[in-house]
Amino acid sequence: QKEVEQNSGPLSVPEGAIASLNCTYSDRGSQSFFWYRQYSGKSPELIMFIYSNGDKEDGRFTAQLNKASQYVSLLIRDSQPSDSATYLCAVNRANNLFFGTGTRLTVIP
Amino acid sequence: NAGVMQNPRHLVRRRGQEARLRCSPMKGHSHVYWYRQLPEEGLKFMVYLQKENIIDESGMPKERFSAEFPKEGPSILRIQQVVRGDSAAYFCASSGQGTNQPQHFGDGTRLSIL
């Protein structure tokens, strides 16, 4: 079983819609969870991090964490073409980040 | 620029040569991490260092790869006797003190082996 699993996509949404990205993890001891955005040929860029169960909002982004279900999600409201990228879910254990393979999102104008 | 600085951005080596990748952490950060990303694959943890200490090298290949973070200067990831399979993007990240701190990534070094 992989440490972190994501649907590889591609996920296509129309401009202005909500994009929903999902991630599951295997280690119940994981304590912190991160979402990174990576444009093709570029480095990962930190978007959100969440430590506690529930929702955390920052602008158009909302991270959701459910530790009982070992599930993390990222919602992007009012999606823009510039949001088109690969979104990486990462789980921190012993100060090391374990990454999913990413979900490729395309926002269609 | 107070971000994580990596150099070179691109590095070309022939099989059997040595590759040295450098990383200076973000200002105020003392923890450095190296990751490797193969084409169409996810990021894989390699090593976690603090100044003059290797904290976790569980992701490092057993041979040819080494890393250091000296008291002065950048962190270095060294690959000896490179092979074609070493071609990848190598990313460095840094974080501040404490556990579970967010890691911020540099622009990476794209290593190509001829």
PDB file of C-alpha atoms in Angstrom:
ATOM      1  CA  GLN A   1       0.000   0.000   0.000  1.00  0.00           C
ATOM      2  CA  LYS A   2       1.336   3.420  -0.933  1.00  0.00           C
ATOM      3  CA  GLU A   3       1.907   5.971   1.818  1.00  0.00           C
ATOM      4  CA  VAL A   4      -0.129   8.597  -0.010  1.00  0.00           C
ATOM      5  CA  GLU A   5      -2.592   7.974  -2.807  1.00  0.00           C
ATOM      6  CA  GLN A   6      -4.154  10.437  -5.194  1.00  0.00           C
ATOM      7  CA  ASN A   7      -6.275  10.065  -8.291  1.00  0.00           C
ATOM      8  CA  SER A   8      -3.883  10.946 -11.099  1.00  0.00           C
ATOM      9  CA  GLY A   9      -6.627  12.508 -13.182  1.00  0.00           C
ATOM     10  CA  PRO A  10      -6.682  14.382 -15.384  1.00  0.00           C
ATOM     11  CA  LEU A  11      -9.432  16.369 -13.754  1.00  0.00           C
ATOM     12  CA  SER A  12     -11.095  18.933 -15.980  1.00  0.00           C
ATOM     13  CA  VAL A  13     -13.407  21.647 -14.685  1.00  0.00           C
ATOM     14  CA  PRO A  14     -14.875  24.717 -16.396  1.00  0.00           C
ATOM     15  CA  GLU A  15     -13.687  28.153 -15.394  1.00  0.00           C
ATOM     16  CA  GLY A  16     -15.538  29.400 -12.339  1.00  0.00           C
ATOM     17  CA  ALA A  17     -16.409  25.931 -11.049  1.00  0.00           C
ATOM     18  CA  ILE A  18     -15.198  24.217  -7.872  1.00  0.00           C
ATOM     19  CA  ALA A  19     -12.343  21.781  -8.285  1.00  0.00           C
ATOM     20  CA  SER A  20     -12.170  18.999  -5.699  1.00  0.00           C
ATOM     21  CA  LEU A  21      -8.919  17.112  -5.198  1.00  0.00           C
ATOM     22  CA  ASN A  22      -8.675  14.099  -2.906  1.00  0.00           C
ATOM     23  CA  CYS A  23      -5.945  12.234  -1.101  1.00  0.00           C
ATOM     24  CA  THR A  24      -5.751   9.282   1.270  1.00  0.00           C
ATOM     25  CA  TYR A  25      -2.840   8.232   3.463  1.00  0.00           C
ATOM     26  CA  SER A  26      -1.914   4.997   5.166  1.00  0.00           C
ATOM     27  CA  ASP A  27      -0.108   5.971   8.387  1.00  0.00           C
ATOM     28  CA  ARG A  28      -2.479   6.900  11.205  1.00  0.00           C
ATOM     29  CA  GLY A  29       0.432   8.499  13.039  1.00  0.00           C
ATOM     30  CA  SER A  30       0.788  11.246  10.428  1.00  0.00           C
ATOM     31  CA  GLN A  31       0.333  14.662  11.965  1.00  0.00           C
ATOM     32  CA  SER A  32       0.578  17.288   9.265  1.00  0.00           C
ATOM     33  CA  PHE A  33      -0.680  17.487   5.734  1.00  0.00           C
ATOM     34  CA  PHE A  34       0.280  19.707   2.837  1.00  0.00           C
ATOM     35  CA  TRP A  35      -0.923  20.621  -0.615  1.00  0.00           C
ATOM     36  CA  TYR A  36       1.583  21.746  -3.209  1.00  0.00           C
ATOM     37  CA  ARG A  37       0.982  23.028  -6.719  1.00  0.00           C
ATOM     38  CA  GLN A  38       3.477  22.163  -9.431  1.00  0.00           C
ATOM     39  CA  TYR A  39       3.423  23.670 -12.888  1.00  0.00           C
ATOM     40  CA  SER A  40       5.058  21.647 -15.630  1.00  0.00           C
ATOM     41  CA  GLY A  41       8.842  21.906 -15.389  1.00  0.00           C
ATOM     42  CA  LYS A  42       8.681  23.961 -12.194  1.00  0.00           C
ATOM     43  CA  SER A  43       9.182  23.283  -8.511  1.00  0.00           C
ATOM     44  CA  PRO A  44       6.428  22.469  -5.983  1.00  0.00           C
ATOM     45  CA  GLU A  45       4.821  25.535  -4.451  1.00  0.00           C
ATOM     46  CA  LEU A  46       3.179  25.291  -1.031  1.00  0.00           C
ATOM     47  CA  ILE A  47      -0.503  26.195  -1.145  1.00  0.00           C
ATOM     48  CA  MET A  48      -2.021  24.965   2.092  1.00  0.00           C
ATOM     49  CA  PHE A  49      -1.171  23.008   5.199  1.00  0.00           C
ATOM     50  CA  ILE A  50      -3.493  21.570   7.810  1.00  0.00           C
ATOM     51  CA  TYR A  51      -2.873  19.875  11.135  1.00  0.00           C
ATOM     52  CA  SER A  52      -6.297  19.497  12.756  1.00  0.00           C
ATOM     53  CA  ASN A  53      -9.501  17.795  11.736  1.00  0.00           C
ATOM     54  CA  GLY A  54     -11.926  20.027   9.912  1.00  0.00           C
ATOM     55  CA  ASP A  55     -11.625  22.770   7.330  1.00  0.00           C
ATOM     56  CA  LYS A  56      -9.033  25.449   6.785  1.00  0.00           C
ATOM     57  CA  GLU A  57      -9.709  28.239   4.334  1.00  0.00           C
ATOM     58  CA  ASP A  58      -7.291  30.602   2.596  1.00  0.00           C
ATOM     59  CA  GLY A  59      -8.732  32.725  -0.176  1.00  0.00           C
ATOM     60  CA  ARG A  60     -10.148  30.467  -2.876  1.00  0.00           C
ATOM     61  CA  PHE A  61      -8.584  27.365  -1.314  1.00  0.00           C
ATOM     62  CA  THR A  62     -10.043  25.135   1.406  1.00  0.00           C
ATOM     63  CA  ALA A  63      -8.196  22.160   2.863  1.00  0.00           C
ATOM     64  CA  GLN A  64     -10.224  19.487   4.632  1.00  0.00           C
ATOM     65  CA  LEU A  65      -8.836  16.839   6.954  1.00  0.00           C
ATOM     66  CA  ASN A  66     -10.533  13.754   8.359  1.00  0.00           C
ATOM     67  CA  LYS A  67      -8.045  11.765  10.410  1.00  0.00           C
ATOM     68  CA  ALA A  68     -10.525   9.005  11.227  1.00  0.00           C
ATOM     69  CA  SER A  69     -10.953   8.295   7.521  1.00  0.00           C
ATOM     70  CA  GLN A  70      -7.295   9.164   6.733  1.00  0.00           C
ATOM     71  CA  TYR A  71      -8.509  11.542   4.076  1.00  0.00           C
ATOM     72  CA  VAL A  72      -7.371  14.989   2.971  1.00  0.00           C
ATOM     73  CA  SER A  73      -8.933  17.126   0.299  1.00  0.00           C
ATOM     74  CA  LEU A  74      -8.387  20.454  -1.407  1.00  0.00           C
ATOM     75  CA  LEU A  75     -11.218  22.544  -2.808  1.00  0.00           C
ATOM     76  CA  ILE A  76     -10.516  25.348  -5.259  1.00  0.00           C
ATOM     77  CA  ARG A  77     -13.403  27.755  -5.651  1.00  0.00           C
ATOM     78  CA  ASP A  78     -13.927  29.940  -8.721  1.00  0.00           C
ATOM     79  CA  SER A  79     -11.330  27.948 -10.647  1.00  0.00           C
ATOM     80  CA  GLN A  80      -9.179  29.942 -13.065  1.00  0.00           C
ATOM     81  CA  PRO A  81      -7.170  28.762 -16.086  1.00  0.00           C
ATOM     82  CA  SER A  82      -4.048  29.735 -14.129  1.00  0.00           C
ATOM     83  CA  ASP A  83      -4.964  27.009 -11.599  1.00  0.00           C
ATOM     84  CA  SER A  84      -4.190  24.389 -14.260  1.00  0.00           C
ATOM     85  CA  ALA A  85      -1.310  22.404 -12.765  1.00  0.00           C
ATOM     86  CA  THR A  86      -0.504  19.192 -10.937  1.00  0.00           C
ATOM     87  CA  TYR A  87      -1.532  19.214  -7.281  1.00  0.00           C
ATOM     88  CA  LEU A  88       0.569  17.177  -4.894  1.00  0.00           C
ATOM     89  CA  CYS A  89      -0.672  15.913  -1.564  1.00  0.00           C
ATOM     90  CA  ALA A  90       2.065  15.404   1.028  1.00  0.00           C
ATOM     91  CA  VAL A  91       2.010  13.840   4.470  1.00  0.00           C
ATOM     92  CA  ASN A  92       4.642  14.554   7.102  1.00  0.00           C
ATOM     93  CA  ARG A  93       6.001  11.742   9.203  1.00  0.00           C
ATOM     94  CA  ALA A  94       9.205  12.127  11.223  1.00  0.00           C
ATOM     95  CA  ASN A  95       9.912  15.384   9.395  1.00  0.00           C
ATOM     96  CA  ASN A  96       9.952  13.648   6.023  1.00  0.00           C
ATOM     97  CA  LEU A  97       7.347  14.417   3.410  1.00  0.00           C
ATOM     98  CA  PHE A  98       5.708  11.529   1.601  1.00  0.00           C
ATOM     99  CA  PHE A  99       4.126  12.661  -1.638  1.00  0.00           C
ATOM    100  CA  GLY A 100       1.339  11.306  -3.749  1.00  0.00           C
ATOM    101  CA  THR A 101       1.915  11.139  -7.482  1.00  0.00           C
ATOM    102  CA  GLY A 102      -0.297  14.185  -7.979  1.00  0.00           C
ATOM    103  CA  THR A 103      -3.574  15.041  -9.682  1.00  0.00           C
ATOM    104  CA  ARG A 104      -3.399  16.948 -12.933  1.00  0.00           C
ATOM    105  CA  LEU A 105      -6.038  19.688 -13.032  1.00  0.00           C
ATOM    106  CA  THR A 106      -7.124  21.470 -16.191  1.00  0.00           C
ATOM    107  CA  VAL A 107      -9.417  24.490 -15.937  1.00  0.00           C
ATOM    108  CA  ILE A 108     -11.195  25.052 -19.224  1.00  0.00           C
ATOM    109  CA  PRO A 109     -11.852  28.716 -20.161  1.00  0.00           C
TER     110      PRO A 109
ATOM    111  CA  ASN B   1      16.148  36.605  -2.760  1.00  0.00           C
ATOM    112  CA  ALA B   2      15.344  34.986   0.584  1.00  0.00           C
ATOM    113  CA  GLY B   3      14.016  31.778  -0.942  1.00  0.00           C
ATOM    114  CA  VAL B   4      15.679  28.380  -1.241  1.00  0.00           C
ATOM    115  CA  MET B   5      18.501  28.679  -3.738  1.00  0.00           C
ATOM    116  CA  GLN B   6      19.701  25.748  -5.795  1.00  0.00           C
ATOM    117  CA  ASN B   7      22.444  25.606  -8.369  1.00  0.00           C
ATOM    118  CA  PRO B   8      23.077  24.764 -11.025  1.00  0.00           C
ATOM    119  CA  ARG B   9      19.603  24.805 -12.587  1.00  0.00           C
ATOM    120  CA  HIS B  10      20.710  22.352 -15.249  1.00  0.00           C
ATOM    121  CA  LEU B  11      23.624  19.938 -15.105  1.00  0.00           C
ATOM    122  CA  VAL B  12      24.818  17.609 -17.830  1.00  0.00           C
ATOM    123  CA  ARG B  13      27.244  14.802 -17.032  1.00  0.00           C
ATOM    124  CA  ARG B  14      28.593  11.802 -18.884  1.00  0.00           C
ATOM    125  CA  ARG B  15      28.292   8.347 -17.415  1.00  0.00           C
ATOM    126  CA  GLY B  16      30.959   7.767 -14.772  1.00  0.00           C
ATOM    127  CA  GLN B  17      31.436  11.438 -13.880  1.00  0.00           C
ATOM    128  CA  GLU B  18      30.515  13.077 -10.588  1.00  0.00           C
ATOM    129  CA  ALA B  19      27.588  15.438 -10.058  1.00  0.00           C
ATOM    130  CA  ARG B  20      27.482  18.044  -7.268  1.00  0.00           C
ATOM    131  CA  LEU B  21      24.234  19.808  -6.503  1.00  0.00           C
ATOM    132  CA  ARG B  22      24.093  22.751  -4.125  1.00  0.00           C
ATOM    133  CA  CYS B  23      21.352  24.134  -1.936  1.00  0.00           C
ATOM    134  CA  SER B  24      21.197  27.177   0.319  1.00  0.00           C
ATOM    135  CA  PRO B  25      18.158  27.144   2.611  1.00  0.00           C
ATOM    136  CA  MET B  26      15.706  29.958   3.048  1.00  0.00           C
ATOM    137  CA  LYS B  27      16.901  32.661   5.416  1.00  0.00           C
ATOM    138  CA  GLY B  28      16.211  31.606   8.993  1.00  0.00           C
ATOM    139  CA  HIS B  29      15.801  27.924   8.112  1.00  0.00           C
ATOM    140  CA  SER B  30      18.169  25.335   9.514  1.00  0.00           C
ATOM    141  CA  HIS B  31      16.621  22.109   8.168  1.00  0.00           C
ATOM    142  CA  VAL B  32      17.368  20.929   4.634  1.00  0.00           C
ATOM    143  CA  TYR B  33      15.766  18.104   2.695  1.00  0.00           C
ATOM    144  CA  TRP B  34      16.599  16.593  -0.682  1.00  0.00           C
ATOM    145  CA  TYR B  35      14.017  14.994  -2.968  1.00  0.00           C
ATOM    146  CA  ARG B  36      14.260  13.352  -6.375  1.00  0.00           C
ATOM    147  CA  GLN B  37      11.566  13.459  -9.036  1.00  0.00           C
ATOM    148  CA  LEU B  38      11.800  11.068 -11.940  1.00  0.00           C
ATOM    149  CA  PRO B  39       9.871  11.870 -15.142  1.00  0.00           C
ATOM    150  CA  GLU B  40       6.142  11.258 -14.668  1.00  0.00           C
ATOM    151  CA  GLU B  41       6.715  10.125 -11.068  1.00  0.00           C
ATOM    152  CA  GLY B  42       6.176  11.661  -7.694  1.00  0.00           C
ATOM    153  CA  LEU B  43       8.695  13.294  -5.424  1.00  0.00           C
ATOM    154  CA  LYS B  44      10.727  10.842  -3.376  1.00  0.00           C
ATOM    155  CA  PHE B  45      12.431  11.771  -0.109  1.00  0.00           C
ATOM    156  CA  MET B  46      16.174  11.200  -0.076  1.00  0.00           C
ATOM    157  CA  VAL B  47      17.790  12.796   2.964  1.00  0.00           C
ATOM    158  CA  TYR B  48      17.163  15.230   5.812  1.00  0.00           C
ATOM    159  CA  LEU B  49      20.008  17.287   7.260  1.00  0.00           C
ATOM    160  CA  GLN B  50      20.696  19.929   9.812  1.00  0.00           C
ATOM    161  CA  LYS B  51      23.963  21.812  10.124  1.00  0.00           C
ATOM    162  CA  GLU B  52      26.803  19.261  10.323  1.00  0.00           C
ATOM    163  CA  ASN B  53      24.333  16.402  10.935  1.00  0.00           C
ATOM    164  CA  ILE B  54      22.527  13.875   8.796  1.00  0.00           C
ATOM    165  CA  ILE B  55      19.225  13.289  10.564  1.00  0.00           C
ATOM    166  CA  ASP B  56      17.616  10.773   8.212  1.00  0.00           C
ATOM    167  CA  GLU B  57      19.111   9.275   5.058  1.00  0.00           C
ATOM    168  CA  SER B  58      16.633   6.436   4.691  1.00  0.00           C
ATOM    169  CA  GLY B  59      15.747   7.504   1.150  1.00  0.00           C
ATOM    170  CA  MET B  60      19.304   7.656  -0.158  1.00  0.00           C
ATOM    171  CA  PRO B  61      20.561   4.900  -2.450  1.00  0.00           C
ATOM    172  CA  LYS B  62      23.146   2.825  -0.597  1.00  0.00           C
ATOM    173  CA  GLU B  63      25.944   3.493  -3.068  1.00  0.00           C
ATOM    174  CA  ARG B  64      27.294   6.515  -4.978  1.00  0.00           C
ATOM    175  CA  PHE B  65      25.060   9.077  -3.241  1.00  0.00           C
ATOM    176  CA  SER B  66      26.087  11.254  -0.315  1.00  0.00           C
ATOM    177  CA  ALA B  67      24.944  14.505   1.249  1.00  0.00           C
ATOM    178  CA  GLU B  68      26.360  17.052   3.633  1.00  0.00           C
ATOM    179  CA  PHE B  69      25.392  20.326   5.216  1.00  0.00           C
ATOM    180  CA  PRO B  70      28.562  21.913   6.587  1.00  0.00           C
ATOM    181  CA  LYS B  71      28.767  24.552   9.266  1.00  0.00           C
ATOM    182  CA  GLU B  72      29.511  27.140   6.598  1.00  0.00           C
ATOM    183  CA  GLY B  73      28.162  27.090   3.077  1.00  0.00           C
ATOM    184  CA  PRO B  74      25.407  25.298   1.222  1.00  0.00           C
ATOM    185  CA  SER B  75      24.197  21.748   1.491  1.00  0.00           C
ATOM    186  CA  ILE B  76      25.716  19.476  -1.160  1.00  0.00           C
ATOM    187  CA  LEU B  77      24.207  16.394  -2.755  1.00  0.00           C
ATOM    188  CA  ARG B  78      26.956  14.403  -4.416  1.00  0.00           C
ATOM    189  CA  ILE B  79      26.453  11.614  -6.914  1.00  0.00           C
ATOM    190  CA  GLN B  80      29.540   9.653  -7.880  1.00  0.00           C
ATOM    191  CA  GLN B  81      29.960   7.617 -11.075  1.00  0.00           C
ATOM    192  CA  VAL B  82      26.628   8.744 -12.474  1.00  0.00           C
ATOM    193  CA  VAL B  83      24.505   6.388 -14.555  1.00  0.00           C
ATOM    194  CA  ARG B  84      21.651   7.069 -16.979  1.00  0.00           C
ATOM    195  CA  GLY B  85      19.097   6.217 -14.298  1.00  0.00           C
ATOM    196  CA  ASP B  86      20.273   9.163 -12.211  1.00  0.00           C
ATOM    197  CA  SER B  87      18.704  11.554 -14.726  1.00  0.00           C
ATOM    198  CA  ALA B  88      15.997  13.372 -12.769  1.00  0.00           C
ATOM    199  CA  ALA B  89      15.024  16.634 -11.161  1.00  0.00           C
ATOM    200  CA  TYR B  90      16.560  17.035  -7.729  1.00  0.00           C
ATOM    201  CA  PHE B  91      14.772  19.399  -5.390  1.00  0.00           C
ATOM    202  CA  CYS B  92      15.951  20.851  -2.137  1.00  0.00           C
ATOM    203  CA  ALA B  93      13.537  22.092   0.516  1.00  0.00           C
ATOM    204  CA  SER B  94      14.056  23.860   3.800  1.00  0.00           C
ATOM    205  CA  SER B  95      12.036  24.423   6.936  1.00  0.00           C
ATOM    206  CA  GLY B  96      12.303  26.227  10.219  1.00  0.00           C
ATOM    207  CA  GLN B  97      12.825  24.788  13.683  1.00  0.00           C
ATOM    208  CA  GLY B  98      10.291  22.402  15.147  1.00  0.00           C
ATOM    209  CA  THR B  99       8.375  19.408  13.919  1.00  0.00           C
ATOM    210  CA  ASN B 100       5.731  19.460  11.193  1.00  0.00           C
ATOM    211  CA  GLN B 101       6.962  22.769   9.789  1.00  0.00           C
ATOM    212  CA  PRO B 102       6.053  23.493   6.158  1.00  0.00           C
ATOM    213  CA  GLN B 103       8.833  22.815   3.691  1.00  0.00           C
ATOM    214  CA  HIS B 104       9.586  25.326   0.953  1.00  0.00           C
ATOM    215  CA  PHE B 105      11.206  24.155  -2.251  1.00  0.00           C
ATOM    216  CA  GLY B 106      13.937  25.548  -4.438  1.00  0.00           C
ATOM    217  CA  ASP B 107      13.724  25.623  -8.223  1.00  0.00           C
ATOM    218  CA  GLY B 108      15.534  22.313  -8.518  1.00  0.00           C
ATOM    219  CA  THR B 109      18.477  20.993 -10.509  1.00  0.00           C
ATOM    220  CA  ARG B 110      17.708  19.082 -13.682  1.00  0.00           C
ATOM    221  CA  LEU B 111      20.400  16.446 -14.052  1.00  0.00           C
ATOM    222  CA  SER B 112      20.895  14.846 -17.446  1.00  0.00           C
ATOM    223  CA  ILE B 113      23.269  11.936 -17.989  1.00  0.00           C
ATOM    224  CA  LEU B 114      24.623  11.401 -21.483  1.00  0.00           C
TER     225      LEU B 114
END
